[in-house]
Each structure stands twice: as structure tokens, then as C-alpha cells.
Amino acid sequence: GDSVTQMEGPVTLSEEAFLTINCTYTATGYPSLFWYVQYPGEGLQLLLKATKADDKGSNKGFEATYRKETTSFHLEKGSVQVSDSAVYFCALSDRADKLIFGTGTRLQVFP
Amino acid sequence: GAGVSQSPSNKVTEKGKDVELRCDPISGHTALYWYRQSLGQGLEFLIYFQGNSAPDKSGLPSDRFSAERTGGSVSTLTIQRTQQEDSAVYLCASSPPERGGETQYFGPGTRLLVL
């Protein structure tokens, strides 16, 4: 079945460092891909999405490009802030539109 | 506008008791989803509603779990004879009628603890 694999955390960075969180997927068909974020004490919220190959999703300085050839959707940010500390979930939606999530990656940014 | 709301926010129950969790989706959203977030299992899909019908119940872990949706709006997830492994945060999400890659909007969750 469809699945999402993302890098184990925690990822620990200093403020203004470059961030990459790897995400790869296995799917039949052509899923939409998402990054969701969960800030401490808050609910899940959409960070960005891409619905077809080569699309780039972007929001709040974060970017991810839908790469069909490598089945990847890596999350990047050029300069992280302390306020970016959260758990990041990569996900795909299948034909029924249910979300299949990766295990989540905790990001900790220190000043 | 109002987002997805869930109640109760926290629930502590004794093993063997039944619990009901409620979800109020965003007005006008026809699709509604239940997920479970637990320490050992990450985020798992449970069930999906389109209107009042549930075309995908594949994620319900056992026959102790059931869900219904009435009036194309409110949904209730019922867990019968709760077990300690049911302890988790139960998340509800809704999405608008358009199909294909639509954003799901999540509620704050119900944190269930089974003693």
C-alpha cells in the first residue's frame, strides 16, 4: 500500500541555519503531497502542498518540490528561526483523499 | 471563521467503559476524517465520511470502534469496552467538496487516557 518515509528526528539546528527534512513516498497513481506542522501545544496545520509532479509548494519561507522521478518531497528552509521549532509531518493523499502520514520529524532551533 | 471543533478536549476513562468523541466540521465541508495520533503508531487514518456515508472504514482497528455522521455535519466516534492501548489523541479533519488534493483542516483533538 501507499506509504511515506521521513527522516528520524530530532533535528537540532542553530538559528539561521539551513534546514532539510527528507521525505520519500510509495504510491500507486499520482498522489498529492503535503507538509503539515504541529507547533507545541497546538493542532496540526497545513504548511504547504503540491498536487502534481514538478510543482513547488511554499509558505513561510519553507519550500518543497514534488519529484516524481525520485518519489520525494523534501522540505527546505534557507534560514530557520526559533519559532520554527515544531514537529513536521510529510503526508500524501490517496485516491480516497485520506492522508497517509510519515512518522514526523521534530525540529529544535536554538538561538 | 470557525474551525473544526472537537469535544471533549480531554477524556479519562476506566478500562472497559465506552466513550464517545464528537467532531464539528467546518460549515460546508462535505468530507470528514478521523485520525489517531499515538506514541507508538504516529498518525493513523481511521475512517472517512463523504456526506453521511463512510466509503472508507479501513483504518478502524477493531469492531469496538464505530463512527457515524448525521446531517452531513457532526460526527461521533464511539469506542466500546475501551482498552489501555486505545489511549491516544483522536483528531478530526474536514475538507471542502472539491475532490483531489484538497487541504484537510484539523481540529485540536481529543486526548483519551484509558486507565
Short mmCIF file of C-alpha atoms in Angstrom, two decimals:
data_model
loop_
_atom_site.label_atom_id
_atom_site.label_comp_id
_atom_site.label_asym_id
_atom_site.label_seq_id
_atom_site.Cartn_x
_atom_site.Cartn_y
_atom_site.Cartn_z
CA GLY A 1 0.00 0.00 0.00
CA ASP A 2 0.86 3.66 -0.10
CA SER A 3 3.39 4.87 2.45
CA VAL A 4 5.53 7.84 3.47
CA THR A 5 9.02 7.69 4.93
CA GLN A 6 10.63 10.70 6.54
CA MET A 7 13.88 11.20 8.36
CA GLU A 8 14.11 10.42 12.04
CA GLY A 9 14.46 13.29 14.42
CA PRO A 10 15.11 15.27 16.34
CA VAL A 11 16.82 17.70 14.04
CA THR A 12 18.70 20.27 16.09
CA LEU A 13 19.86 23.50 14.44
CA SER A 14 21.09 26.92 15.36
CA GLU A 15 19.06 29.93 14.31
CA GLU A 16 19.67 30.98 10.67
CA ALA A 17 20.91 27.51 9.68
CA PHE A 18 19.69 25.76 6.53
CA LEU A 19 17.05 23.08 7.03
CA THR A 20 16.32 19.96 5.04
CA ILE A 21 13.88 17.28 6.18
CA ASN A 22 13.81 14.34 3.78
CA CYS A 23 10.57 12.69 2.72
CA THR A 24 10.05 9.89 0.20
CA TYR A 25 6.85 8.15 -0.73
CA THR A 26 5.47 5.00 -2.30
CA ALA A 27 2.18 5.27 -4.10
CA THR A 28 0.14 3.86 -6.91
CA GLY A 29 -1.15 6.60 -9.13
CA TYR A 30 -0.37 10.26 -8.64
CA PRO A 31 -0.98 11.42 -5.10
CA SER A 32 -0.98 14.96 -3.78
CA LEU A 33 1.80 15.66 -1.29
CA PHE A 34 1.67 17.74 1.86
CA TRP A 35 3.74 19.01 4.73
CA TYR A 36 1.82 19.57 7.96
CA VAL A 37 3.28 21.20 11.08
CA GLN A 38 2.38 20.81 14.73
CA TYR A 39 3.67 23.60 16.97
CA PRO A 40 3.99 22.85 20.69
CA GLY A 41 0.56 22.68 22.29
CA GLU A 42 -1.25 23.33 19.01
CA GLY A 43 -3.11 21.28 16.42
CA LEU A 44 -1.96 20.10 13.03
CA GLN A 45 -1.93 22.75 10.34
CA LEU A 46 -1.07 22.66 6.68
CA LEU A 47 2.32 24.16 5.87
CA LEU A 48 2.41 23.60 2.11
CA LYS A 49 1.27 21.23 -0.60
CA ALA A 50 1.87 20.17 -4.21
CA THR A 51 -0.67 18.37 -6.34
CA LYS A 52 1.36 17.25 -9.36
CA ALA A 53 4.89 16.42 -10.43
CA ASP A 54 7.37 19.32 -10.51
CA ASP A 55 5.04 21.58 -8.53
CA LYS A 56 6.72 23.55 -5.76
CA GLY A 57 4.79 24.29 -2.60
CA SER A 58 5.94 27.20 -0.48
CA ASN A 59 4.86 29.02 2.67
CA LYS A 60 6.56 30.97 5.48
CA GLY A 61 9.95 30.56 3.80
CA PHE A 62 9.58 26.77 3.55
CA GLU A 63 9.65 25.03 0.16
CA ALA A 64 9.20 21.51 -1.16
CA THR A 65 9.21 20.24 -4.75
CA TYR A 66 7.22 17.21 -5.93
CA ARG A 67 9.83 14.98 -7.56
CA LYS A 68 8.20 12.06 -9.33
CA GLU A 69 11.46 10.60 -10.61
CA THR A 70 12.85 10.24 -7.09
CA THR A 71 9.44 9.93 -5.35
CA SER A 72 10.49 12.65 -2.94
CA PHE A 73 9.08 15.81 -1.36
CA HIS A 74 11.91 17.17 0.79
CA LEU A 75 11.20 20.18 2.99
CA GLU A 76 13.72 23.03 2.94
CA LYS A 77 14.16 26.42 4.52
CA GLY A 78 17.12 28.68 3.99
CA SER A 79 17.27 30.25 7.44
CA VAL A 80 15.37 28.76 10.37
CA GLN A 81 14.10 30.67 13.38
CA VAL A 82 13.47 29.59 16.95
CA SER A 83 9.76 29.94 16.21
CA ASP A 84 10.06 27.14 13.59
CA SER A 85 10.60 24.59 16.38
CA ALA A 86 7.81 22.05 15.88
CA VAL A 87 7.05 18.57 14.59
CA TYR A 88 6.82 18.33 10.80
CA PHE A 89 4.78 15.63 9.07
CA CYS A 90 5.06 14.66 5.44
CA ALA A 91 1.87 13.16 4.00
CA LEU A 92 0.25 12.01 0.80
CA SER A 93 -3.39 11.75 -0.12
CA ASP A 94 -4.56 8.68 -1.93
CA ARG A 95 -7.47 8.32 -4.35
CA ALA A 96 -9.91 8.42 -1.45
CA ASP A 97 -8.23 11.62 -0.24
CA LYS A 98 -7.34 10.18 3.12
CA LEU A 99 -3.94 11.32 4.34
CA ILE A 100 -1.13 8.86 4.91
CA PHE A 101 1.45 10.38 7.20
CA GLY A 102 5.11 9.86 7.86
CA THR A 103 6.19 9.39 11.44
CA GLY A 104 7.01 13.05 11.96
CA THR A 105 10.31 14.86 12.47
CA ARG A 106 10.88 17.07 15.48
CA LEU A 107 12.83 20.25 14.73
CA GLN A 108 14.53 22.12 17.56
CA VAL A 109 16.06 25.50 16.76
CA PHE A 110 18.30 27.17 19.34
CA PRO A 111 19.26 30.86 19.41
CA GLY B 1 -14.40 31.81 10.65
CA ALA B 2 -14.97 28.84 12.94
CA GLY B 3 -12.62 25.94 12.50
CA VAL B 4 -13.09 22.26 13.25
CA SER B 5 -14.07 21.74 16.86
CA GLN B 6 -13.85 18.59 18.94
CA SER B 7 -15.18 17.64 22.33
CA PRO B 8 -14.24 16.80 24.93
CA SER B 9 -10.71 18.12 24.77
CA ASN B 10 -9.61 15.55 27.34
CA LYS B 11 -11.21 12.32 28.48
CA VAL B 12 -10.07 9.95 31.19
CA THR B 13 -11.93 6.67 31.43
CA GLU B 14 -11.59 3.29 33.00
CA LYS B 15 -10.77 0.19 31.02
CA GLY B 16 -13.94 -1.47 29.77
CA LYS B 17 -16.06 1.67 29.62
CA ASP B 18 -17.49 3.13 26.40
CA VAL B 19 -16.55 6.62 25.20
CA GLU B 20 -17.98 8.99 22.59
CA LEU B 21 -15.89 11.63 20.87
CA ARG B 22 -17.53 14.42 18.91
CA CYS B 23 -16.41 16.40 15.88
CA ASP B 24 -17.99 19.54 14.40
CA PRO B 25 -16.52 20.16 10.96
CA ILE B 26 -16.23 23.48 9.17
CA SER B 27 -19.59 24.52 7.76
CA GLY B 28 -19.98 23.41 4.15
CA HIS B 29 -17.26 20.78 4.28
CA THR B 30 -18.66 17.54 2.95
CA ALA B 31 -15.69 15.31 3.73
CA LEU B 32 -14.80 14.38 7.30
CA TYR B 33 -11.93 12.24 8.53
CA TRP B 34 -10.91 10.69 11.83
CA TYR B 35 -7.27 10.00 12.66
CA ARG B 36 -5.47 8.76 15.72
CA GLN B 37 -2.13 10.05 16.97
CA SER B 38 -0.38 7.76 19.41
CA LEU B 39 3.18 7.44 20.63
CA GLY B 40 3.89 4.07 19.13
CA GLN B 41 1.97 4.41 15.88
CA GLY B 42 2.28 8.00 14.72
CA LEU B 43 -0.70 9.43 12.84
CA GLU B 44 -3.11 6.76 11.58
CA PHE B 45 -6.21 7.13 9.43
CA LEU B 46 -9.35 5.64 10.96
CA ILE B 47 -12.40 6.46 8.83
CA TYR B 48 -13.60 8.83 6.11
CA PHE B 49 -17.08 10.24 5.51
CA GLN B 50 -18.40 11.82 2.36
CA GLY B 51 -21.69 13.31 3.44
CA ASN B 52 -23.26 10.82 5.81
CA SER B 53 -21.78 7.72 4.23
CA ALA B 54 -18.43 6.15 5.05
CA PRO B 55 -16.80 4.81 1.88
CA ASP B 56 -13.57 4.02 3.69
CA LYS B 57 -13.56 2.45 7.14
CA SER B 58 -10.33 0.59 6.53
CA GLY B 59 -8.45 2.20 9.40
CA LEU B 60 -10.76 1.25 12.24
CA PRO B 61 -8.57 -1.01 14.40
CA SER B 62 -11.28 -3.33 15.68
CA ASP B 63 -15.04 -3.81 15.85
CA ARG B 64 -15.01 -1.90 19.15
CA PHE B 65 -14.61 1.25 17.07
CA SER B 66 -17.51 2.79 15.17
CA ALA B 67 -18.42 6.19 13.82
CA GLU B 68 -21.43 7.91 12.42
CA ARG B 69 -22.22 11.23 10.84
CA THR B 70 -25.61 12.86 10.75
CA GLY B 71 -26.99 15.71 8.68
CA GLY B 72 -23.73 15.86 6.75
CA SER B 73 -22.25 17.67 9.70
CA VAL B 74 -21.47 16.41 13.21
CA SER B 75 -19.67 13.11 13.60
CA THR B 76 -19.31 10.86 16.62
CA LEU B 77 -16.56 8.29 17.10
CA THR B 78 -17.51 5.62 19.63
CA ILE B 79 -15.09 3.26 21.30
CA GLN B 80 -16.70 0.40 23.18
CA ARG B 81 -15.07 -1.53 26.01
CA THR B 82 -12.01 0.71 25.96
CA GLN B 83 -8.56 -0.80 26.38
CA GLN B 84 -5.35 0.86 27.53
CA GLU B 85 -3.93 0.69 24.00
CA ASP B 86 -6.78 2.99 22.88
CA SER B 87 -5.08 5.86 24.73
CA ALA B 88 -4.17 8.43 22.10
CA VAL B 89 -5.13 11.79 20.68
CA TYR B 90 -8.08 11.44 18.31
CA LEU B 91 -8.06 14.01 15.54
CA CYS B 92 -10.87 15.03 13.26
CA ALA B 93 -10.41 16.85 9.97
CA SER B 94 -12.73 18.20 7.29
CA SER B 95 -12.28 19.32 3.73
CA PRO B 96 -14.42 21.12 1.14
CA PRO B 97 -16.46 19.43 -1.60
CA GLU B 98 -13.86 19.74 -4.37
CA ARG B 99 -12.01 16.47 -4.88
CA GLY B 100 -8.36 15.88 -5.44
CA GLY B 101 -5.59 17.10 -3.18
CA GLU B 102 -7.77 19.33 -1.09
CA THR B 103 -6.45 20.63 2.18
CA GLN B 104 -7.75 18.96 5.29
CA TYR B 105 -8.37 21.23 8.26
CA PHE B 106 -7.72 19.62 11.60
CA GLY B 107 -9.40 20.10 14.93
CA PRO B 108 -7.48 20.39 18.21
CA GLY B 109 -8.07 16.73 19.05
CA THR B 110 -9.45 14.78 21.98
CA ARG B 111 -6.82 13.35 24.28
CA LEU B 112 -8.10 9.99 25.56
CA LEU B 113 -6.50 8.24 28.51
CA VAL B 114 -7.70 4.77 29.44
CA LEU B 115 -6.68 3.72 32.94
#
